[in-house]
Tab-separated table of C-alpha atoms in Angstrom:
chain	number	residue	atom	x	y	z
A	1	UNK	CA	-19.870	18.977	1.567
A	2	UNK	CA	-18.148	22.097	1.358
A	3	UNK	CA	-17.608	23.853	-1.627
A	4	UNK	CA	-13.842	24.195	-0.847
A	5	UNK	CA	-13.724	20.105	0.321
A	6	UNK	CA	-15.314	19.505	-2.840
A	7	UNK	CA	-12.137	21.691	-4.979
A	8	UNK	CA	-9.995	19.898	-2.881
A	9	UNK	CA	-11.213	16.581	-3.732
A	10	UNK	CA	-11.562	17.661	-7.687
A	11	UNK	CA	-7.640	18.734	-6.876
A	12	UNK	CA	-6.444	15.836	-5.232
A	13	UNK	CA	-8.265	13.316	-7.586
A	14	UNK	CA	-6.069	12.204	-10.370
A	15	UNK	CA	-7.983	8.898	-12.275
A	16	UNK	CA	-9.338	9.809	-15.566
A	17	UNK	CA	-12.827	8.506	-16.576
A	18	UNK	CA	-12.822	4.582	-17.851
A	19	UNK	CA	-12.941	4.607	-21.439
A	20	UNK	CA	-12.076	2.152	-24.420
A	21	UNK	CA	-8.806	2.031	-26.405
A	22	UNK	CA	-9.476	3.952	-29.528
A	23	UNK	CA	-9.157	2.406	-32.829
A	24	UNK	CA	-5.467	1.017	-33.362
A	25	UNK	CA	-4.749	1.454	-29.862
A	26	UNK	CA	-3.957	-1.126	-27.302
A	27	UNK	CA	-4.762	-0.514	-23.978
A	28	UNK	CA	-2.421	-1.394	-20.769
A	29	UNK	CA	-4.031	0.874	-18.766
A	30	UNK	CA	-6.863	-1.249	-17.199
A	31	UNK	CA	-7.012	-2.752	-13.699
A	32	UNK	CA	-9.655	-5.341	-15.155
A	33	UNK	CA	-9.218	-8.977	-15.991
A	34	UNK	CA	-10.062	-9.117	-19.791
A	35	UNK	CA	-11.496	-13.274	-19.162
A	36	UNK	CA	-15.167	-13.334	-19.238
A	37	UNK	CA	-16.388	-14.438	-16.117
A	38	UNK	CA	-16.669	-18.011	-15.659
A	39	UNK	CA	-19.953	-19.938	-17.068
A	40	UNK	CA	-21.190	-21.388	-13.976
A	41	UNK	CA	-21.439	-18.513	-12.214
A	42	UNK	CA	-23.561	-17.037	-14.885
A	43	UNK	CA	-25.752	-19.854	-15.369
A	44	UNK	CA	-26.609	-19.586	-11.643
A	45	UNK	CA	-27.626	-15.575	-11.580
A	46	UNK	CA	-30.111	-16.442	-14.684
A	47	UNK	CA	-31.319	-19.407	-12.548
A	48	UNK	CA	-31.720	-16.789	-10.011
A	49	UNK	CA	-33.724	-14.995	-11.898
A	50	UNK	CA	-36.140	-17.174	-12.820
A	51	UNK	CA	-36.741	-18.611	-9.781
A	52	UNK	CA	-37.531	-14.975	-8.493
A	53	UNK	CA	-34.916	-13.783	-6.428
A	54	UNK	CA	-35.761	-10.538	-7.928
A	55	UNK	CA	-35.885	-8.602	-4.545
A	56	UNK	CA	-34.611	-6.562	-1.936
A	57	UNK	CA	-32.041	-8.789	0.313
A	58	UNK	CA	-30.611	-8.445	3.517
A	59	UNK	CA	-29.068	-5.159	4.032
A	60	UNK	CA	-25.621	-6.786	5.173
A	61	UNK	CA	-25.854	-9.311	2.484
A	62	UNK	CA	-27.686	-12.831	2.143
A	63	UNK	CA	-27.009	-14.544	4.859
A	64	UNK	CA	-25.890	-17.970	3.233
A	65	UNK	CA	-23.515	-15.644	1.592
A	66	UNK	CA	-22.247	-14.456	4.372
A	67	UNK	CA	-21.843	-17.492	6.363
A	68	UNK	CA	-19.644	-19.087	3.655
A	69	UNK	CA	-17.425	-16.321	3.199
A	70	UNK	CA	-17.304	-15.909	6.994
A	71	UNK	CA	-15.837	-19.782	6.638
A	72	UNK	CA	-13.539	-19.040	3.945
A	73	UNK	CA	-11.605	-15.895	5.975
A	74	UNK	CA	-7.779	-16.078	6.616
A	75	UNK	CA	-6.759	-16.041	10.061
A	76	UNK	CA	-4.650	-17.390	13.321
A	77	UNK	CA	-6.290	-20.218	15.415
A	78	UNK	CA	-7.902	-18.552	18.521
A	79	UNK	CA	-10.023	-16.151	16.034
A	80	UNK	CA	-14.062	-17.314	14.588
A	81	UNK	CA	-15.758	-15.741	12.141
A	82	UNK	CA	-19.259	-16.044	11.741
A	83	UNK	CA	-22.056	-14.251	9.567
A	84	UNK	CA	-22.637	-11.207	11.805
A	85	UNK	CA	-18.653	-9.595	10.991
A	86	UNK	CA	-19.093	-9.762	7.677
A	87	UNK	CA	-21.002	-7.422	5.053
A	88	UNK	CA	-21.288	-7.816	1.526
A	89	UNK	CA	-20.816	-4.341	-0.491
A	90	UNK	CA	-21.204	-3.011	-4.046
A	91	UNK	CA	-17.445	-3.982	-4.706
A	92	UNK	CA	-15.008	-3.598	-2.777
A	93	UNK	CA	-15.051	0.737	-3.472
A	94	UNK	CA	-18.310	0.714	-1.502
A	95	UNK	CA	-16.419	-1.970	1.182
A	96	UNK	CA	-13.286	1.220	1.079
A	97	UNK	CA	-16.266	3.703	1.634
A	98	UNK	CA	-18.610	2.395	4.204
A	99	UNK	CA	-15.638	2.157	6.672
A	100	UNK	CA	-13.504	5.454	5.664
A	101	UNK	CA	-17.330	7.496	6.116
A	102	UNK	CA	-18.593	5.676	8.824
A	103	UNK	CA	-14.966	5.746	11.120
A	104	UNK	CA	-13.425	8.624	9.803
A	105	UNK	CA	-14.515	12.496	10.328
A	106	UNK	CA	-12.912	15.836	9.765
A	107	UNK	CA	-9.405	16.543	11.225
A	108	UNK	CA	-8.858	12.676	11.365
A	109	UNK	CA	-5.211	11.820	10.295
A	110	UNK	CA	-5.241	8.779	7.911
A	111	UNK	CA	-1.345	7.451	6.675
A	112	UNK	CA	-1.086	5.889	3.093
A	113	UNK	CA	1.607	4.321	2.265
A	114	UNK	CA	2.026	5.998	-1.365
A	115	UNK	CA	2.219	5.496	-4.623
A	116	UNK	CA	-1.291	3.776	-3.576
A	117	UNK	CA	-4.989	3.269	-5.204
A	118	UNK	CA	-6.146	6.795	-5.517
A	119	UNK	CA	-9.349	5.897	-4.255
A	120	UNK	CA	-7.875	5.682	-0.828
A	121	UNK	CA	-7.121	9.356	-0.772
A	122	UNK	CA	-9.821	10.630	-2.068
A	123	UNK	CA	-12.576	8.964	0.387
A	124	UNK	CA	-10.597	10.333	2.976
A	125	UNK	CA	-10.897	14.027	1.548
A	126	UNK	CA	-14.932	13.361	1.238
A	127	UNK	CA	-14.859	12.377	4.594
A	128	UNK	CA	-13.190	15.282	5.676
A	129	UNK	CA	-9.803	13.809	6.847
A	130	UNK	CA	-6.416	14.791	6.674
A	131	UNK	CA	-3.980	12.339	4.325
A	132	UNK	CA	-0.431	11.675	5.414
A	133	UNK	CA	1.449	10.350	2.609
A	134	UNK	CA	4.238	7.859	3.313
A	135	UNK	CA	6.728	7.093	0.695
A	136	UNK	CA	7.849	4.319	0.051
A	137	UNK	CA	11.393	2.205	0.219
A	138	UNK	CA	13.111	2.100	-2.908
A	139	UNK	CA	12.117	-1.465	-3.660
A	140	UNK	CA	8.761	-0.420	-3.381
A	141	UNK	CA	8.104	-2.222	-0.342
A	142	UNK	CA	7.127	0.070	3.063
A	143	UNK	CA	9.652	2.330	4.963
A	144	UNK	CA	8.956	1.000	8.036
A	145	UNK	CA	11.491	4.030	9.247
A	146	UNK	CA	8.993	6.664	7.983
A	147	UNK	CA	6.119	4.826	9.085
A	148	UNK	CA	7.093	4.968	12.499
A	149	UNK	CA	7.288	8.761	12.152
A	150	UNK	CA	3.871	8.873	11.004
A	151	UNK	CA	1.838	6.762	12.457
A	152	UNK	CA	1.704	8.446	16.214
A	153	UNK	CA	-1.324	10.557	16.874
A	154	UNK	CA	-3.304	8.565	13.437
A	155	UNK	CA	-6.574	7.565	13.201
A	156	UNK	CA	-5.798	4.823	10.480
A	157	UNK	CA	-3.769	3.041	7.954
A	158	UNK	CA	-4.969	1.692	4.616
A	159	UNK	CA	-2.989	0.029	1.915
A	160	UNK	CA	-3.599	-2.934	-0.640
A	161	UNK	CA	-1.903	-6.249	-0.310
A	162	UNK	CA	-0.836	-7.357	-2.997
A	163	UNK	CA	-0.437	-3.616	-3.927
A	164	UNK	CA	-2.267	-1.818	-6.714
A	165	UNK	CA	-0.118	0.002	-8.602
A	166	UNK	CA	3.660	-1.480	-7.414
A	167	UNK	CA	2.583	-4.993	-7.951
A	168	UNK	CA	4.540	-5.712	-4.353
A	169	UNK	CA	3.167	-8.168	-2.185
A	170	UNK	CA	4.163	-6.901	1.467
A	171	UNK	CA	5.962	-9.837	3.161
A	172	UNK	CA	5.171	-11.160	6.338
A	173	UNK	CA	8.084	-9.714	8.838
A	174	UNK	CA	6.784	-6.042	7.456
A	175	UNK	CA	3.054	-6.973	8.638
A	176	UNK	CA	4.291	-7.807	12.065
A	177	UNK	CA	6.688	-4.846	12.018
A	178	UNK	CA	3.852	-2.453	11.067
A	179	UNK	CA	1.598	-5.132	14.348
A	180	UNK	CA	4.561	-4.030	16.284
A	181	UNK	CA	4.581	-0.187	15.629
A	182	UNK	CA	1.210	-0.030	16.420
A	183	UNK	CA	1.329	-1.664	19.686
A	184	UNK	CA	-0.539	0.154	22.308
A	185	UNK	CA	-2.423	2.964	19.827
A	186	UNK	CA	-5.382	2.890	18.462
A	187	UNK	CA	-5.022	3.136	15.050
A	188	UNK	CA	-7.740	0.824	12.729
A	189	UNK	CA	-5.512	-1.101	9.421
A	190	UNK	CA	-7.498	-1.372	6.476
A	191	UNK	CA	-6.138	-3.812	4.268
A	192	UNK	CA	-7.376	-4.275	0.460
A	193	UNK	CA	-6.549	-7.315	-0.631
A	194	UNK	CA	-8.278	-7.444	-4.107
A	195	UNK	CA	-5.232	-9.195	-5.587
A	196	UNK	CA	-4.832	-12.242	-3.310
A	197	UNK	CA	-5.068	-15.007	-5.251
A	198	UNK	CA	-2.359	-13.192	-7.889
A	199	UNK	CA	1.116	-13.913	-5.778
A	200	UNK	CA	3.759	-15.060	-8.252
A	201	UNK	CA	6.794	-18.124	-7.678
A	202	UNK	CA	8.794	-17.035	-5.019
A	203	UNK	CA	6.404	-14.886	-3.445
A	204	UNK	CA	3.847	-15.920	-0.109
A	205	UNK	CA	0.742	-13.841	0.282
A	206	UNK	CA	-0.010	-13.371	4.312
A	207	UNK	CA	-2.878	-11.923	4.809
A	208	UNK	CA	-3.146	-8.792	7.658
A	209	UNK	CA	-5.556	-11.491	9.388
A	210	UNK	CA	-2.822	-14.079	10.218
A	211	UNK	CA	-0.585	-11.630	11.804
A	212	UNK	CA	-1.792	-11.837	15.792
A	213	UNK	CA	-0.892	-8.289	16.580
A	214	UNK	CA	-2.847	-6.538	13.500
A	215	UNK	CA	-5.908	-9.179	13.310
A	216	UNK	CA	-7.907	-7.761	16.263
A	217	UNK	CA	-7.109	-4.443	14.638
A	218	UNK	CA	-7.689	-4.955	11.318
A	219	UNK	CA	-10.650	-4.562	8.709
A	220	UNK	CA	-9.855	-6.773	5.582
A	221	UNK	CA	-11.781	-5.517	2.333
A	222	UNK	CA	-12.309	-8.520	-0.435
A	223	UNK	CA	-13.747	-8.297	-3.940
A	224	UNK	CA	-15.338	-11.115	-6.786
A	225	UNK	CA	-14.107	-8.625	-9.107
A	226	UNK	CA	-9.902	-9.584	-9.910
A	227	UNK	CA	-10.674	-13.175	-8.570
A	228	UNK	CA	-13.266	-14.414	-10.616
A	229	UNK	CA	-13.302	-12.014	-13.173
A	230	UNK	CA	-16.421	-10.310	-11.971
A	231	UNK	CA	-15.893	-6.679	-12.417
A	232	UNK	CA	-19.344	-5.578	-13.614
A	233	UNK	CA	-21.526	-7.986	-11.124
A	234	UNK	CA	-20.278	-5.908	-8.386
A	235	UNK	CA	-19.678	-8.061	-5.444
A	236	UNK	CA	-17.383	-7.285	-2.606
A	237	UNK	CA	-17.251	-7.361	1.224
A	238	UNK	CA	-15.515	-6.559	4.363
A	239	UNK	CA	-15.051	-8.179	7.861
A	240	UNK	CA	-12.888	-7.103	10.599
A	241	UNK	CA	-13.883	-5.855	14.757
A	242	UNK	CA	-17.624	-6.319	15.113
A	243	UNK	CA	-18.553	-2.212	16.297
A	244	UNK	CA	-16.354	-1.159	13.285
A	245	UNK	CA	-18.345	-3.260	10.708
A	246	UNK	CA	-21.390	-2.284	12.202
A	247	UNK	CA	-20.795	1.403	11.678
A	248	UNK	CA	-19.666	0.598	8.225
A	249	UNK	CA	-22.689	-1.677	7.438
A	250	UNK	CA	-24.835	1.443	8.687
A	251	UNK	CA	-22.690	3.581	6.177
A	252	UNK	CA	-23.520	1.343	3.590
A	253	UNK	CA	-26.822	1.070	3.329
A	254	UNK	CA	-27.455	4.606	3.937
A	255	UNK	CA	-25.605	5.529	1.054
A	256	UNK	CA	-26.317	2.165	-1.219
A	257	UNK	CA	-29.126	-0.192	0.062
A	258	UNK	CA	-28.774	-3.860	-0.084
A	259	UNK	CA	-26.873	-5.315	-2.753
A	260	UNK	CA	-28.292	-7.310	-6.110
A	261	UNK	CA	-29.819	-10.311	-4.785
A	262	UNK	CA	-29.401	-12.325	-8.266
A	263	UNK	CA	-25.575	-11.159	-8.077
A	264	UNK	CA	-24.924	-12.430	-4.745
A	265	UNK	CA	-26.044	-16.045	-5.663
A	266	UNK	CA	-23.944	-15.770	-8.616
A	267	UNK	CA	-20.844	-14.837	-5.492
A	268	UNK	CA	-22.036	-18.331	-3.780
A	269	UNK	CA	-21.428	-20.028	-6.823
A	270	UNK	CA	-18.254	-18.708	-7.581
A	271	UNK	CA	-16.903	-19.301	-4.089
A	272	UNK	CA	-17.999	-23.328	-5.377
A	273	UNK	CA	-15.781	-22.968	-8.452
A	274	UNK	CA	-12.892	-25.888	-8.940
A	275	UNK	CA	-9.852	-24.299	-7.359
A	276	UNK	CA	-8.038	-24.758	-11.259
A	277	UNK	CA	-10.532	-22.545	-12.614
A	278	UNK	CA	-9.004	-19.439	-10.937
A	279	UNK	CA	-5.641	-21.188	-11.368
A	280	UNK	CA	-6.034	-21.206	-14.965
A	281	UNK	CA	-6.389	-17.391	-15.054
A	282	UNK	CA	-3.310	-16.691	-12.272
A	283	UNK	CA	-0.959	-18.460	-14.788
A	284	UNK	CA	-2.315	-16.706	-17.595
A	285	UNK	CA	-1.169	-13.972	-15.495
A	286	UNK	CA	2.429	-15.336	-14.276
A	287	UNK	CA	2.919	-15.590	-18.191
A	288	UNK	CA	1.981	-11.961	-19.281
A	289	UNK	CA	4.354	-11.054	-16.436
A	290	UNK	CA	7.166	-12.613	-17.359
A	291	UNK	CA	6.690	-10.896	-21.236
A	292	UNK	CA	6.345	-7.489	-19.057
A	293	UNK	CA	9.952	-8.405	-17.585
A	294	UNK	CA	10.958	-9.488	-20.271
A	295	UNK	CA	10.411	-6.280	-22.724
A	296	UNK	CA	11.430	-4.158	-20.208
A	297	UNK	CA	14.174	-5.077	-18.276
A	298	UNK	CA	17.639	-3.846	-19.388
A	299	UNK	CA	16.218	-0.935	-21.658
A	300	UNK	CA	18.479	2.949	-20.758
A	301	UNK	CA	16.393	4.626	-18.720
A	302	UNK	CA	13.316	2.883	-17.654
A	303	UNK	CA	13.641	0.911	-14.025
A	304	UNK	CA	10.971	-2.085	-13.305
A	305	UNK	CA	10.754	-3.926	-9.980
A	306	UNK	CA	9.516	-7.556	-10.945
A	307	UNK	CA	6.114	-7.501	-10.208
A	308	UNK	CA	5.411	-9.626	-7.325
A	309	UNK	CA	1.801	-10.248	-7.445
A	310	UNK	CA	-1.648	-8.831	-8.892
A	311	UNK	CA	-1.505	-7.807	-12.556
A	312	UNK	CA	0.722	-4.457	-12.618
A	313	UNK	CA	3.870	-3.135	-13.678
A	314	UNK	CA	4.960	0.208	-12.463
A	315	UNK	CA	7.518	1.333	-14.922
A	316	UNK	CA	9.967	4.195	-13.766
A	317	UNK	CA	11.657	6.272	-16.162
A	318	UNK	CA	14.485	9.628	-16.035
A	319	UNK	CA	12.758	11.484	-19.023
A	320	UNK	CA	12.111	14.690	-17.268
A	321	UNK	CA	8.493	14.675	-18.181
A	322	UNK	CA	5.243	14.529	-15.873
A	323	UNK	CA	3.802	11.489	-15.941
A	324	UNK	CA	0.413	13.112	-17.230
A	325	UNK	CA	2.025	14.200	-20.346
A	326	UNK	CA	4.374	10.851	-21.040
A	327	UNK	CA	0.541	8.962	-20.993
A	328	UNK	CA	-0.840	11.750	-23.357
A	329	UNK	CA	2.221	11.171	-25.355
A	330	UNK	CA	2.064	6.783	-25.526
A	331	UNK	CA	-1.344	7.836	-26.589
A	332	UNK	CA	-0.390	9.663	-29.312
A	333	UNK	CA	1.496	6.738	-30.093
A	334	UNK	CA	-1.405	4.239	-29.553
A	335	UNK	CA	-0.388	2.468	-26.647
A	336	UNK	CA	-2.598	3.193	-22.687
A	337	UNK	CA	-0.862	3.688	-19.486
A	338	UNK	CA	-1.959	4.906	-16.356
A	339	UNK	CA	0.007	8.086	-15.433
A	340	UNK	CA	2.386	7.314	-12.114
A	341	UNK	CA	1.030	10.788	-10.072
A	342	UNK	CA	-2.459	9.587	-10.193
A	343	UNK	CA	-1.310	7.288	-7.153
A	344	UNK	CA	0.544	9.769	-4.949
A	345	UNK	CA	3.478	12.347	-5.124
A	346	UNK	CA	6.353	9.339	-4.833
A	347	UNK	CA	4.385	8.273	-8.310
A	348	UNK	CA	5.532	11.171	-10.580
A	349	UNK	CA	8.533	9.683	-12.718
A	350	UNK	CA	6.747	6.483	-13.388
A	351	UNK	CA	3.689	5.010	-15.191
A	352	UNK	CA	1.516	2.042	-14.580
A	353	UNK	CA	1.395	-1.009	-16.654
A	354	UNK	CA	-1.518	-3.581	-16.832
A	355	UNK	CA	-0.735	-7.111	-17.684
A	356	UNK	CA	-4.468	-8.007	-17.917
A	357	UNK	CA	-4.566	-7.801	-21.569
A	358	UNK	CA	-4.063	-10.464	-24.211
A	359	UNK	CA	-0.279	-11.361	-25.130
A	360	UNK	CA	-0.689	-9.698	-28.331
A	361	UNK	CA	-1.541	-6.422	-27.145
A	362	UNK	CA	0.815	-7.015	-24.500
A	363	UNK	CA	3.524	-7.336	-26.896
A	364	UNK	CA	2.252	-4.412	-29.091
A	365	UNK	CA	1.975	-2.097	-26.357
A	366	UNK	CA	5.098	-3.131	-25.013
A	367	UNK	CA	7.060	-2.217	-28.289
A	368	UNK	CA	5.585	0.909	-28.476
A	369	UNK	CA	6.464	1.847	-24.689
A	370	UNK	CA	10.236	0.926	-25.730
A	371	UNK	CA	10.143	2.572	-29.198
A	372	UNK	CA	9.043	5.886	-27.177
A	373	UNK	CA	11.537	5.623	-24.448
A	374	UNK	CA	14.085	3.833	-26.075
A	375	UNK	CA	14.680	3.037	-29.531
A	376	UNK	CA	13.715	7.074	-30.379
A	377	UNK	CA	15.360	8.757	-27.479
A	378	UNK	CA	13.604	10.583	-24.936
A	379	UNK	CA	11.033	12.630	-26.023
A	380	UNK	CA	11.154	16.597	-26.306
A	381	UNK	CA	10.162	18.573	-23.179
A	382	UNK	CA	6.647	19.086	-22.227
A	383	UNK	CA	5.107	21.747	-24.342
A	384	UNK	CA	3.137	24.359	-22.887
């Protein structure tokens, strides 16, 4: 990589480094679920262990593995999925990586429907593509207007579904919109959806999959990690057209090697967990969000569209402040956010609330976001 790719990638790149709420702090600023991850599966990875699956696996992924996610995929009748179109990745970043490096290549035009993961964006920079940033509707949901400007002449789309950091779960007339748009190109949909199994009352996940017109088009990226509350096991995968995944499987073990082989049997047992297990957490969730609407709905100057499914709020406000500085601020004041422009330019003006904290820190942090918006007035202008 060149040294001016690699300043541009420093510049574009936005996400601070992970790190722990300080003491007296709260943090709302992690896309993490804080439940440990269920017993089961870690009873099988030790049993793993022990019985000596303490080696290299297949490159793609065990094979059991994936056969049964293979079974579990969303889709339209008409469309099988077997073990060979799917490969299991270290989480669902290296999923986003293998098939950005291995399909995309300098001068390539990718659109991104923005405010969006950062992740998205930068992989494209490392790859040496060009990213087209598409804002979105008011309500947070796509401009299908401005997509249609933009998506002539790309190489591919990516967003997440439901959608890291709006918390909108893209309905199913805009997927075959965006299936009709496309007609006739050749642009590849990558669609993230980490947050599937977090869709709140009212609300209908459709996977990209179902819609006829984007499923021969489409590579679907899946993780353990929001699911089953496996963020450290490091367990994702992807599926889609059969050359693209195996150009992406050849990108991922070039730049990773196979995956933990105790890990993925711990993934086989979790895909065996009772259905109320990860139901139990999802309402856990439907109640935080409800306290997020709750504390900030009808406060002067702050703006939050309900959150329609994974764990997010993102919170817009008229203080004339970047969103950099209102986080350094909250901090000063003990409460985490994620700052709105780490997700795109249409992010400035807001900042992003996680709901995958405990009620009580949900409720302190909360308070504190209202205290510094509201109950004190907007805060002074940025100093220098």
């Amino acid at each position: 990589m060149t040294a001016p790719r690699i300043a541009d990638l420093r510049r574009r790149s936005r996400r601070p480094a992970l790190a722990p709420a300080p003491p007296g702090a709260v943090s709302l600023a992690m896309g993490e679920p804080d439940f440990p991850t269920p017993p089961p599966v870690v009873e099988v990875a030790a049993a793993a262990l022990r019985a000596g699956h303490t080696h290299y696996a297949d490159q793609k992924g065990l094979p059991e593995l994936r056969a049964a996610l293979a079974a579990r995929m969303p889709g339209r009748p008409g469309r099988t999925w077997s073990a060979d179109d799917v490969v299991v990745t270290h989480g669902a970043t290296a999923a986003l990586a293998a098939v950005v490096l291995a399909m995309i290549g300098p001068g390539d035009r990718v659109v991104i429907p923005e405010p969006a993961y950062s992740l998205y964006a930068d992989l494209v920079v490392f790859a040496g593509g060009t990213v087209d940033h598409v804002p979105l509707a008011p309500d947070l949901h796509w401009d299908l207007d401005a997509l249609a400007a933009a998506l002539p002449g790309a190489a591919m789309m990516i967003f997440s579904n439901p959608s890291n950091p709006t918390g909108i779960v893209h309905r199913e007339q805009e997927l075959k919109a965006l299936g009709d748009l496309l007609d006739g190109s050749d642009v590849l949909v990558v669609s993230d959806e980490a947050y599937h199994r977090l869709v709140y009352p009212g609300h209908v996940m459709t996977s990209a999959l179902e819609i006829e017109s984007l499923r021969d088009r489409t590579v679907y990226v899946q993780t353990f990690s929001k699911t089953y509350a496996m963020t450290g096991w490091r367990v994702g995968y992807l599926a889609g057209p059969r050359e693209v995944v195996d150009a992406a499987a050849h990108a991922h073990r070039t730049g990773n090697g196979s995956l933990n082989t105790a890990a993925q049997h711990a993934a086989l047992a979790a895909l065996d967990l009772p259905d109320g297990v990860v139901g139990a957490m999802a309402e856990t969730y439907r109640r935080r969000r409800e306290l997020v609407v709750e504390h900030l709905s009808g406060v002067p100057g702050l703006r939050l569209v309900p959150p329609e499914g994974a764990f997010y709020g993102f919170l817009r406000y008229d203080a004339g402040l970047p969103s950099e500085v209102v986080v350094r601020e909250l901090a000063e004041r003990k409460v985490l956010v994620r700052a709105g422009a780490e997700y795109g330019p249409s992010g400035e003006g807001h900042v992003r609330i996680s709901f995958a904290a405990s009620e009580d820190d949900l409720r302190t942090g909360l308070t504190r976001v209202v205290r510094y918006f509201g109950d004190e007035g907007y805060p002074a202008p940025a100093r220098p």
